[in-house]
Short mmCIF file of N, CA and C and ligand atoms in Angstrom, two decimals:
data_model
loop_
_atom_site.label_atom_id
_atom_site.label_comp_id
_atom_site.label_asym_id
_atom_site.label_seq_id
_atom_site.Cartn_x
_atom_site.Cartn_y
_atom_site.Cartn_z
N MET Y 1 38.53 -14.03 -62.57
CA MET Y 1 38.31 -15.27 -61.81
C MET Y 1 38.42 -14.96 -60.32
N ARG Y 2 37.42 -15.42 -59.59
CA ARG Y 2 37.38 -15.06 -58.17
C ARG Y 2 37.28 -16.32 -57.31
N ALA Y 3 38.09 -16.35 -56.27
CA ALA Y 3 38.13 -17.54 -55.41
C ALA Y 3 37.76 -17.17 -53.98
N LEU Y 4 37.14 -18.12 -53.31
CA LEU Y 4 36.91 -18.02 -51.87
C LEU Y 4 37.83 -19.01 -51.17
N VAL Y 5 38.54 -18.53 -50.15
CA VAL Y 5 39.32 -19.42 -49.30
C VAL Y 5 38.77 -19.27 -47.89
N THR Y 6 38.23 -20.34 -47.33
CA THR Y 6 37.70 -20.27 -45.98
C THR Y 6 38.31 -21.39 -45.14
N PHE Y 7 38.14 -21.33 -43.83
CA PHE Y 7 38.95 -22.21 -42.98
C PHE Y 7 38.31 -22.41 -41.61
N GLY Y 8 38.66 -23.53 -40.99
CA GLY Y 8 38.34 -23.75 -39.58
C GLY Y 8 39.65 -23.89 -38.82
N SER Y 9 39.88 -23.01 -37.86
CA SER Y 9 41.18 -22.93 -37.19
C SER Y 9 40.97 -22.51 -35.74
N SER Y 10 41.63 -23.17 -34.80
CA SER Y 10 41.51 -22.76 -33.39
C SER Y 10 42.68 -21.92 -32.93
N ARG Y 11 43.88 -22.25 -33.43
CA ARG Y 11 45.08 -21.57 -32.91
C ARG Y 11 45.83 -20.80 -33.99
N GLY Y 12 45.20 -20.60 -35.13
CA GLY Y 12 45.79 -19.72 -36.15
C GLY Y 12 46.66 -20.39 -37.20
N GLY Y 13 47.02 -21.65 -36.98
CA GLY Y 13 47.90 -22.31 -37.95
C GLY Y 13 47.21 -22.49 -39.30
N THR Y 14 45.99 -22.96 -39.28
CA THR Y 14 45.25 -23.21 -40.52
C THR Y 14 44.82 -21.89 -41.17
N GLU Y 15 44.53 -20.93 -40.33
CA GLU Y 15 44.22 -19.59 -40.87
C GLU Y 15 45.43 -19.06 -41.64
N GLY Y 16 46.61 -19.28 -41.09
CA GLY Y 16 47.83 -18.84 -41.78
C GLY Y 16 48.01 -19.54 -43.11
N LEU Y 17 47.69 -20.84 -43.15
CA LEU Y 17 47.78 -21.57 -44.43
C LEU Y 17 46.76 -21.02 -45.43
N ALA Y 18 45.56 -20.70 -44.95
CA ALA Y 18 44.53 -20.13 -45.83
C ALA Y 18 45.02 -18.81 -46.42
N LYS Y 19 45.72 -18.04 -45.60
CA LYS Y 19 46.25 -16.76 -46.09
C LYS Y 19 47.31 -17.00 -47.18
N MET Y 20 48.16 -18.02 -46.94
CA MET Y 20 49.18 -18.34 -47.97
C MET Y 20 48.49 -18.72 -49.28
N VAL Y 21 47.44 -19.56 -49.18
CA VAL Y 21 46.72 -20.01 -50.39
C VAL Y 21 46.13 -18.79 -51.11
N ALA Y 22 45.48 -17.90 -50.36
CA ALA Y 22 44.85 -16.72 -50.97
C ALA Y 22 45.91 -15.83 -51.63
N ASP Y 23 47.03 -15.61 -50.94
CA ASP Y 23 48.10 -14.77 -51.50
C ASP Y 23 48.67 -15.41 -52.77
N ASP Y 24 48.84 -16.74 -52.73
CA ASP Y 24 49.39 -17.43 -53.91
C ASP Y 24 48.43 -17.34 -55.09
N LEU Y 25 47.13 -17.44 -54.81
CA LEU Y 25 46.15 -17.31 -55.90
C LEU Y 25 46.23 -15.92 -56.52
N ARG Y 26 46.38 -14.92 -55.66
CA ARG Y 26 46.50 -13.54 -56.18
C ARG Y 26 47.73 -13.43 -57.08
N ASP Y 27 48.83 -14.07 -56.65
CA ASP Y 27 50.04 -14.07 -57.50
C ASP Y 27 49.79 -14.75 -58.84
N GLU Y 28 48.81 -15.68 -58.85
CA GLU Y 28 48.46 -16.39 -60.10
C GLU Y 28 47.45 -15.59 -60.92
N GLY Y 29 47.09 -14.39 -60.43
CA GLY Y 29 46.19 -13.54 -61.19
C GLY Y 29 44.72 -13.62 -60.78
N TRP Y 30 44.45 -14.34 -59.71
CA TRP Y 30 43.07 -14.45 -59.23
C TRP Y 30 42.72 -13.33 -58.26
N GLU Y 31 41.41 -13.02 -58.19
CA GLU Y 31 40.92 -12.28 -57.03
C GLU Y 31 40.62 -13.32 -55.97
N ALA Y 32 41.02 -13.08 -54.74
CA ALA Y 32 40.78 -14.10 -53.70
C ALA Y 32 40.26 -13.45 -52.43
N ASP Y 33 39.12 -13.95 -51.95
CA ASP Y 33 38.58 -13.53 -50.65
C ASP Y 33 38.93 -14.60 -49.64
N MET Y 34 39.58 -14.19 -48.58
CA MET Y 34 39.86 -15.13 -47.49
C MET Y 34 38.98 -14.73 -46.31
N LEU Y 35 38.03 -15.61 -45.97
CA LEU Y 35 37.02 -15.25 -44.96
C LEU Y 35 36.77 -16.42 -44.02
N PRO Y 36 36.53 -16.13 -42.74
CA PRO Y 36 36.06 -17.21 -41.86
C PRO Y 36 34.64 -17.61 -42.28
N PRO Y 37 34.26 -18.87 -42.06
CA PRO Y 37 32.98 -19.37 -42.58
C PRO Y 37 31.79 -18.49 -42.23
N ARG Y 38 31.78 -17.91 -41.03
CA ARG Y 38 30.58 -17.15 -40.64
C ARG Y 38 30.41 -15.86 -41.44
N GLN Y 39 31.47 -15.44 -42.11
CA GLN Y 39 31.36 -14.21 -42.92
C GLN Y 39 31.06 -14.48 -44.39
N VAL Y 40 30.91 -15.76 -44.71
CA VAL Y 40 30.66 -16.10 -46.12
C VAL Y 40 29.16 -16.07 -46.39
N GLY Y 41 28.80 -15.36 -47.45
CA GLY Y 41 27.39 -15.34 -47.85
C GLY Y 41 27.15 -16.33 -48.97
N GLU Y 42 26.67 -15.81 -50.10
CA GLU Y 42 26.41 -16.66 -51.27
C GLU Y 42 27.72 -17.10 -51.93
N LEU Y 43 27.68 -18.26 -52.53
CA LEU Y 43 28.89 -18.71 -53.24
C LEU Y 43 28.82 -18.41 -54.73
N SER Y 44 27.69 -17.84 -55.17
CA SER Y 44 27.47 -17.72 -56.62
C SER Y 44 28.51 -16.83 -57.31
N ASP Y 45 29.15 -15.92 -56.57
CA ASP Y 45 30.14 -15.02 -57.19
C ASP Y 45 31.49 -15.71 -57.43
N TYR Y 46 31.65 -16.91 -56.90
CA TYR Y 46 32.98 -17.52 -56.93
C TYR Y 46 33.13 -18.57 -58.03
N ASP Y 47 34.34 -18.60 -58.60
CA ASP Y 47 34.67 -19.60 -59.63
C ASP Y 47 35.43 -20.78 -59.02
N LEU Y 48 35.80 -20.63 -57.76
CA LEU Y 48 36.60 -21.66 -57.09
C LEU Y 48 36.40 -21.50 -55.58
N VAL Y 49 36.25 -22.63 -54.87
CA VAL Y 49 36.13 -22.57 -53.41
C VAL Y 49 37.16 -23.52 -52.80
N ILE Y 50 37.92 -23.01 -51.85
CA ILE Y 50 38.92 -23.82 -51.14
C ILE Y 50 38.59 -23.76 -49.65
N VAL Y 51 38.45 -24.93 -49.04
CA VAL Y 51 38.12 -25.00 -47.62
C VAL Y 51 39.25 -25.74 -46.89
N GLY Y 52 39.79 -25.10 -45.86
CA GLY Y 52 40.83 -25.72 -45.06
C GLY Y 52 40.33 -25.98 -43.65
N GLY Y 53 40.80 -27.07 -43.08
CA GLY Y 53 40.40 -27.36 -41.71
C GLY Y 53 41.55 -27.94 -40.91
N ALA Y 54 41.70 -27.47 -39.67
CA ALA Y 54 42.67 -28.09 -38.76
C ALA Y 54 42.15 -29.47 -38.37
N LEU Y 55 43.08 -30.38 -38.12
CA LEU Y 55 42.71 -31.71 -37.64
C LEU Y 55 42.84 -31.75 -36.12
N TYR Y 56 41.78 -32.16 -35.48
CA TYR Y 56 41.80 -32.36 -34.03
C TYR Y 56 41.20 -33.74 -33.76
N ALA Y 57 42.01 -34.63 -33.17
CA ALA Y 57 41.57 -35.99 -32.86
C ALA Y 57 40.93 -36.65 -34.09
N PHE Y 58 41.63 -36.57 -35.20
CA PHE Y 58 41.24 -37.23 -36.46
C PHE Y 58 39.95 -36.69 -37.06
N ARG Y 59 39.57 -35.51 -36.63
CA ARG Y 59 38.39 -34.89 -37.24
C ARG Y 59 38.76 -33.50 -37.73
N TRP Y 60 38.05 -33.09 -38.79
CA TRP Y 60 38.23 -31.73 -39.30
C TRP Y 60 37.63 -30.75 -38.32
N HIS Y 61 38.21 -29.56 -38.26
CA HIS Y 61 37.68 -28.50 -37.40
C HIS Y 61 36.17 -28.30 -37.66
N ARG Y 62 35.45 -28.13 -36.58
CA ARG Y 62 34.00 -28.05 -36.67
C ARG Y 62 33.50 -26.95 -37.63
N ALA Y 63 34.17 -25.79 -37.63
CA ALA Y 63 33.73 -24.69 -38.49
C ALA Y 63 33.84 -25.07 -39.97
N ALA Y 64 34.87 -25.85 -40.31
CA ALA Y 64 35.04 -26.29 -41.70
C ALA Y 64 33.94 -27.30 -42.05
N ARG Y 65 33.69 -28.24 -41.12
CA ARG Y 65 32.64 -29.25 -41.37
C ARG Y 65 31.28 -28.58 -41.57
N ARG Y 66 30.99 -27.65 -40.68
CA ARG Y 66 29.70 -26.96 -40.75
C ARG Y 66 29.54 -26.18 -42.04
N PHE Y 67 30.62 -25.50 -42.43
CA PHE Y 67 30.57 -24.72 -43.67
C PHE Y 67 30.21 -25.63 -44.84
N VAL Y 68 30.91 -26.76 -44.90
CA VAL Y 68 30.70 -27.65 -46.05
C VAL Y 68 29.28 -28.23 -46.01
N ARG Y 69 28.83 -28.61 -44.83
CA ARG Y 69 27.47 -29.17 -44.75
C ARG Y 69 26.43 -28.13 -45.15
N ARG Y 70 26.63 -26.88 -44.72
CA ARG Y 70 25.66 -25.82 -45.00
C ARG Y 70 25.60 -25.50 -46.50
N HIS Y 71 26.74 -25.61 -47.17
CA HIS Y 71 26.80 -25.19 -48.58
C HIS Y 71 26.93 -26.39 -49.53
N LYS Y 72 26.56 -27.57 -49.02
CA LYS Y 72 26.78 -28.79 -49.79
C LYS Y 72 26.27 -28.69 -51.24
N THR Y 73 25.05 -28.21 -51.38
CA THR Y 73 24.43 -28.18 -52.71
C THR Y 73 25.16 -27.20 -53.63
N GLU Y 74 25.45 -26.00 -53.09
CA GLU Y 74 26.17 -25.00 -53.91
C GLU Y 74 27.58 -25.48 -54.27
N LEU Y 75 28.22 -26.18 -53.33
CA LEU Y 75 29.59 -26.61 -53.60
C LEU Y 75 29.64 -27.60 -54.76
N ARG Y 76 28.57 -28.33 -54.95
CA ARG Y 76 28.53 -29.27 -56.07
C ARG Y 76 28.61 -28.55 -57.42
N GLN Y 77 28.21 -27.26 -57.41
CA GLN Y 77 28.21 -26.47 -58.66
C GLN Y 77 29.55 -25.74 -58.86
N HIS Y 78 30.47 -25.83 -57.90
CA HIS Y 78 31.73 -25.09 -57.97
C HIS Y 78 32.93 -26.04 -57.94
N PRO Y 79 33.99 -25.67 -58.66
CA PRO Y 79 35.24 -26.40 -58.42
C PRO Y 79 35.63 -26.19 -56.96
N THR Y 80 35.76 -27.30 -56.23
CA THR Y 80 35.99 -27.23 -54.78
C THR Y 80 37.20 -28.08 -54.41
N TYR Y 81 38.03 -27.54 -53.55
CA TYR Y 81 39.21 -28.26 -53.07
C TYR Y 81 39.28 -28.10 -51.55
N PHE Y 82 39.77 -29.15 -50.90
CA PHE Y 82 39.92 -29.10 -49.44
C PHE Y 82 41.40 -29.25 -49.07
N PHE Y 83 41.77 -28.63 -47.95
CA PHE Y 83 43.05 -29.00 -47.35
C PHE Y 83 42.87 -29.23 -45.87
N SER Y 84 43.69 -30.11 -45.34
CA SER Y 84 43.72 -30.37 -43.90
C SER Y 84 45.08 -29.92 -43.40
N SER Y 85 45.11 -29.56 -42.13
CA SER Y 85 46.40 -29.19 -41.56
C SER Y 85 46.53 -29.85 -40.21
N GLY Y 86 47.64 -30.53 -40.00
CA GLY Y 86 47.73 -31.25 -38.76
C GLY Y 86 49.09 -31.70 -38.32
N PRO Y 87 49.69 -32.67 -39.05
CA PRO Y 87 50.86 -33.37 -38.52
C PRO Y 87 51.92 -32.44 -37.92
N LEU Y 88 52.30 -32.73 -36.70
CA LEU Y 88 53.31 -31.93 -36.01
C LEU Y 88 54.66 -32.62 -36.14
N ASP Y 89 54.98 -32.94 -37.38
CA ASP Y 89 56.27 -33.54 -37.73
C ASP Y 89 56.44 -33.37 -39.24
N ASP Y 90 57.43 -34.05 -39.79
CA ASP Y 90 57.75 -33.84 -41.20
C ASP Y 90 56.93 -34.72 -42.15
N SER Y 91 55.99 -35.49 -41.60
CA SER Y 91 55.34 -36.53 -42.42
C SER Y 91 54.58 -35.97 -43.62
N ALA Y 92 53.95 -34.79 -43.45
CA ALA Y 92 53.17 -34.24 -44.56
C ALA Y 92 54.07 -33.83 -45.73
N ARG Y 93 55.33 -33.54 -45.43
CA ARG Y 93 56.26 -33.19 -46.50
C ARG Y 93 56.81 -34.45 -47.17
N GLN Y 94 56.90 -35.53 -46.38
CA GLN Y 94 57.50 -36.77 -46.89
C GLN Y 94 56.56 -37.57 -47.77
N LYS Y 95 55.25 -37.53 -47.43
CA LYS Y 95 54.32 -38.38 -48.20
C LYS Y 95 52.95 -37.72 -48.30
N ASP Y 96 52.16 -38.26 -49.21
CA ASP Y 96 50.81 -37.76 -49.40
C ASP Y 96 49.92 -38.37 -48.31
N ILE Y 97 49.37 -37.55 -47.44
CA ILE Y 97 48.52 -38.07 -46.36
C ILE Y 97 47.05 -37.91 -46.77
N PRO Y 98 46.34 -39.02 -46.91
CA PRO Y 98 44.97 -38.93 -47.40
C PRO Y 98 44.04 -38.25 -46.40
N PRO Y 99 42.87 -37.80 -46.87
CA PRO Y 99 41.92 -37.16 -45.94
C PRO Y 99 41.43 -38.15 -44.90
N VAL Y 100 41.13 -37.66 -43.70
CA VAL Y 100 40.51 -38.52 -42.69
C VAL Y 100 39.11 -38.89 -43.18
N LYS Y 101 38.54 -39.91 -42.53
CA LYS Y 101 37.26 -40.48 -43.00
C LYS Y 101 36.16 -39.42 -43.20
N GLY Y 102 36.01 -38.56 -42.21
CA GLY Y 102 34.95 -37.55 -42.27
C GLY Y 102 35.15 -36.58 -43.42
N VAL Y 103 36.40 -36.24 -43.70
CA VAL Y 103 36.69 -35.31 -44.80
C VAL Y 103 36.45 -36.00 -46.14
N LYS Y 104 36.83 -37.28 -46.20
CA LYS Y 104 36.60 -38.05 -47.44
C LYS Y 104 35.10 -38.08 -47.75
N LYS Y 105 34.31 -38.26 -46.71
CA LYS Y 105 32.85 -38.30 -46.89
C LYS Y 105 32.34 -36.95 -47.42
N LEU Y 106 32.86 -35.85 -46.85
CA LEU Y 106 32.44 -34.52 -47.32
C LEU Y 106 32.89 -34.29 -48.76
N MET Y 107 34.04 -34.85 -49.12
CA MET Y 107 34.50 -34.72 -50.51
C MET Y 107 33.54 -35.45 -51.45
N ASP Y 108 33.12 -36.64 -51.03
CA ASP Y 108 32.18 -37.40 -51.87
C ASP Y 108 30.85 -36.65 -52.00
N GLN Y 109 30.43 -36.05 -50.90
CA GLN Y 109 29.12 -35.37 -50.91
C GLN Y 109 29.11 -34.09 -51.76
N THR Y 110 30.28 -33.47 -51.89
CA THR Y 110 30.35 -32.19 -52.61
C THR Y 110 31.00 -32.32 -53.97
N GLY Y 111 31.52 -33.49 -54.28
CA GLY Y 111 32.25 -33.66 -55.54
C GLY Y 111 33.55 -32.88 -55.54
N ALA Y 112 34.15 -32.69 -54.36
CA ALA Y 112 35.41 -31.94 -54.28
C ALA Y 112 36.46 -32.60 -55.17
N ARG Y 113 37.25 -31.76 -55.86
CA ARG Y 113 38.19 -32.28 -56.86
C ARG Y 113 39.52 -32.73 -56.28
N GLY Y 114 39.86 -32.20 -55.11
CA GLY Y 114 41.17 -32.57 -54.57
C GLY Y 114 41.31 -32.25 -53.10
N HIS Y 115 42.34 -32.85 -52.51
CA HIS Y 115 42.62 -32.65 -51.08
C HIS Y 115 44.12 -32.79 -50.86
N VAL Y 116 44.63 -32.00 -49.94
CA VAL Y 116 46.02 -32.16 -49.53
C VAL Y 116 46.10 -32.00 -48.01
N THR Y 117 47.07 -32.70 -47.41
CA THR Y 117 47.34 -32.49 -45.98
C THR Y 117 48.65 -31.72 -45.85
N PHE Y 118 48.58 -30.59 -45.18
CA PHE Y 118 49.79 -29.81 -44.89
C PHE Y 118 50.20 -30.05 -43.45
N GLY Y 119 51.49 -29.86 -43.18
CA GLY Y 119 51.97 -29.92 -41.80
C GLY Y 119 51.29 -28.85 -40.95
N GLY Y 120 51.25 -29.07 -39.65
CA GLY Y 120 50.55 -28.15 -38.76
C GLY Y 120 51.49 -27.27 -37.96
N MET Y 121 50.90 -26.62 -36.98
CA MET Y 121 51.65 -25.70 -36.11
C MET Y 121 51.04 -25.75 -34.71
N LEU Y 122 51.89 -25.81 -33.71
CA LEU Y 122 51.39 -25.75 -32.34
C LEU Y 122 52.36 -24.90 -31.51
N PRO Y 123 51.86 -23.81 -30.93
CA PRO Y 123 52.78 -22.97 -30.15
C PRO Y 123 53.20 -23.66 -28.86
N PRO Y 124 54.41 -23.37 -28.37
CA PRO Y 124 54.90 -24.03 -27.15
C PRO Y 124 54.04 -23.71 -25.93
N ASP Y 125 53.35 -22.55 -25.96
CA ASP Y 125 52.53 -22.17 -24.81
C ASP Y 125 51.04 -22.43 -25.06
N ALA Y 126 50.74 -23.44 -25.90
CA ALA Y 126 49.34 -23.75 -26.22
C ALA Y 126 48.55 -23.98 -24.93
N LYS Y 127 47.38 -23.35 -24.89
CA LYS Y 127 46.55 -23.45 -23.68
C LYS Y 127 45.55 -24.60 -23.81
N GLY Y 128 45.11 -25.08 -22.66
CA GLY Y 128 44.05 -26.08 -22.64
C GLY Y 128 44.60 -27.50 -22.60
N TYR Y 129 43.75 -28.42 -22.21
CA TYR Y 129 44.12 -29.83 -22.18
C TYR Y 129 43.38 -30.52 -23.32
N PRO Y 130 44.01 -31.37 -24.11
CA PRO Y 130 45.37 -31.89 -23.98
C PRO Y 130 46.43 -31.10 -24.77
N ALA Y 131 46.04 -29.93 -25.34
CA ALA Y 131 46.99 -29.21 -26.19
C ALA Y 131 48.29 -28.88 -25.45
N SER Y 132 48.19 -28.47 -24.18
CA SER Y 132 49.40 -28.07 -23.45
C SER Y 132 50.34 -29.27 -23.25
N VAL Y 133 49.76 -30.45 -23.09
CA VAL Y 133 50.56 -31.66 -22.91
C VAL Y 133 51.23 -32.03 -24.24
N ILE Y 134 50.45 -31.98 -25.32
CA ILE Y 134 51.01 -32.29 -26.65
C ILE Y 134 52.13 -31.30 -26.98
N ALA Y 135 51.93 -30.04 -26.59
CA ALA Y 135 52.92 -28.99 -26.92
C ALA Y 135 54.26 -29.25 -26.26
N ARG Y 136 54.27 -29.94 -25.12
CA ARG Y 136 55.55 -30.20 -24.44
C ARG Y 136 56.50 -31.00 -25.33
N LYS Y 137 55.92 -31.92 -26.13
CA LYS Y 137 56.76 -32.75 -27.01
C LYS Y 137 56.77 -32.28 -28.46
N SER Y 138 55.64 -31.69 -28.89
CA SER Y 138 55.47 -31.52 -30.34
C SER Y 138 55.27 -30.08 -30.79
N ALA Y 139 55.57 -29.10 -29.94
CA ALA Y 139 55.39 -27.72 -30.38
C ALA Y 139 56.31 -27.42 -31.57
N GLY Y 140 55.82 -26.63 -32.48
CA GLY Y 140 56.63 -26.25 -33.64
C GLY Y 140 55.75 -25.88 -34.81
N ASP Y 141 56.42 -25.54 -35.91
CA ASP Y 141 55.69 -25.11 -37.10
C ASP Y 141 56.16 -25.92 -38.29
N TRP Y 142 55.27 -26.80 -38.78
CA TRP Y 142 55.62 -27.66 -39.92
C TRP Y 142 54.91 -27.24 -41.20
N ARG Y 143 54.42 -26.01 -41.24
CA ARG Y 143 53.78 -25.53 -42.46
C ARG Y 143 54.88 -25.19 -43.47
N ASP Y 144 54.63 -25.53 -44.71
CA ASP Y 144 55.67 -25.39 -45.73
C ASP Y 144 55.14 -24.52 -46.88
N PRO Y 145 55.49 -23.24 -46.88
CA PRO Y 145 54.95 -22.33 -47.89
C PRO Y 145 55.20 -22.79 -49.32
N GLU Y 146 56.30 -23.50 -49.54
CA GLU Y 146 56.60 -23.95 -50.90
C GLU Y 146 55.60 -25.01 -51.37
N ARG Y 147 55.27 -25.91 -50.44
CA ARG Y 147 54.27 -26.95 -50.77
C ARG Y 147 52.91 -26.30 -51.02
N VAL Y 148 52.60 -25.30 -50.23
CA VAL Y 148 51.33 -24.59 -50.40
C VAL Y 148 51.30 -23.94 -51.78
N ARG Y 149 52.41 -23.31 -52.14
CA ARG Y 149 52.47 -22.63 -53.44
C ARG Y 149 52.30 -23.62 -54.59
N ASP Y 150 52.97 -24.77 -54.49
CA ASP Y 150 52.86 -25.78 -55.55
C ASP Y 150 51.42 -26.27 -55.69
N TRP Y 151 50.78 -26.52 -54.54
CA TRP Y 151 49.39 -27.02 -54.56
C TRP Y 151 48.47 -25.97 -55.17
N THR Y 152 48.63 -24.73 -54.75
CA THR Y 152 47.77 -23.65 -55.24
C THR Y 152 47.97 -23.44 -56.74
N ALA Y 153 49.23 -23.51 -57.18
CA ALA Y 153 49.50 -23.34 -58.61
C ALA Y 153 48.86 -24.47 -59.42
N SER Y 154 48.85 -25.68 -58.86
CA SER Y 154 48.24 -26.80 -59.61
C SER Y 154 46.73 -26.61 -59.72
N ILE Y 155 46.12 -26.03 -58.70
CA ILE Y 155 44.67 -25.75 -58.78
C ILE Y 155 44.41 -24.67 -59.81
N ALA Y 156 45.21 -23.60 -59.76
CA ALA Y 156 45.01 -22.49 -60.71
C ALA Y 156 45.14 -23.01 -62.14
N ALA Y 157 46.03 -23.97 -62.35
CA ALA Y 157 46.21 -24.52 -63.70
C ALA Y 157 45.02 -25.40 -64.10
N GLU Y 158 44.44 -26.09 -63.10
CA GLU Y 158 43.31 -26.99 -63.39
C GLU Y 158 42.02 -26.24 -63.67
N VAL Y 159 41.81 -25.16 -62.91
CA VAL Y 159 40.53 -24.44 -63.01
C VAL Y 159 40.71 -23.30 -64.01
N GLN Y 160 40.51 -23.60 -65.24
CA GLN Y 160 40.65 -22.58 -66.29
C GLN Y 160 39.30 -21.91 -66.53
N PRO Y 161 39.32 -20.65 -66.98
CA PRO Y 161 38.06 -19.98 -67.28
C PRO Y 161 37.30 -20.72 -68.38
C1 FMN A 201 44.36 -31.69 -28.96
C2 FMN A 201 44.99 -31.79 -30.31
C3 FMN A 201 44.63 -32.83 -31.18
C4 FMN A 201 45.24 -32.94 -32.44
N1 FMN A 201 44.87 -33.97 -33.27
C5 FMN A 201 45.47 -34.09 -34.48
C6 FMN A 201 45.12 -35.16 -35.36
O1 FMN A 201 44.26 -35.98 -35.10
N2 FMN A 201 45.79 -35.27 -36.54
C7 FMN A 201 46.75 -34.36 -36.91
O2 FMN A 201 47.34 -34.50 -37.98
N3 FMN A 201 47.08 -33.31 -36.10
C8 FMN A 201 46.46 -33.16 -34.91
N4 FMN A 201 46.78 -32.10 -34.09
C9 FMN A 201 47.68 -31.04 -34.58
C10 FMN A 201 46.86 -29.84 -35.10
O3 FMN A 201 46.08 -30.24 -36.20
C11 FMN A 201 47.80 -28.72 -35.50
O4 FMN A 201 48.32 -28.14 -34.32
C12 FMN A 201 47.11 -27.69 -36.37
O5 FMN A 201 48.08 -26.86 -37.00
C13 FMN A 201 46.14 -26.85 -35.57
O6 FMN A 201 45.55 -25.90 -36.40
P1 FMN A 201 45.02 -24.49 -35.89
O7 FMN A 201 46.21 -23.74 -35.34
O8 FMN A 201 44.48 -23.86 -37.11
O9 FMN A 201 43.97 -24.75 -34.86
C14 FMN A 201 46.20 -31.99 -32.84
C15 FMN A 201 46.55 -30.94 -31.97
C16 FMN A 201 45.96 -30.83 -30.73
C17 FMN A 201 46.36 -29.69 -29.83
#
């Protein structure tokens, strides 16, 4: 069983989550390719596709949106799951945060089976506006490897050969 994990990430937080997902899948006995969208070719070799996107101003990262739009038809033929990464506080651990509107629409278009929101990460020295201003109050790392592991294990259990 082979999985693709791809992601849209500007500052590395979501890329790190994608790596956790890929590593956890390997621990579950899967082969897992973790690739940025531009390096992904055909999806036909994969039994599972997971797409993660950072949230910026209530929208999924552009690279994640583009990937899904480009592969919309193929994704309908694959078990597909999405994750978002964003909240710079404990909220993603406390409750289930539904997908933003644009992500929900992409889920409907691709028949994606599930979605989760994980906490985000913002370095204290984040560059650019408004990231540097947000970082003054909200810098930190709210990614939770245990939650990632639980989510990945539930997918591995759902997608049986
Ligand atoms: C300018 C800016 C806008 C953001 N907007 C949102 C948002 O709308 N919702 C959210 O949950 N998190 C938001 N965040 C937090 C990011 O999603 C979080 O830092 C995430 O981990 C970034 O992922 P990346 O490191 O992969 O780029 C925002 C962060 C910045 C700097």
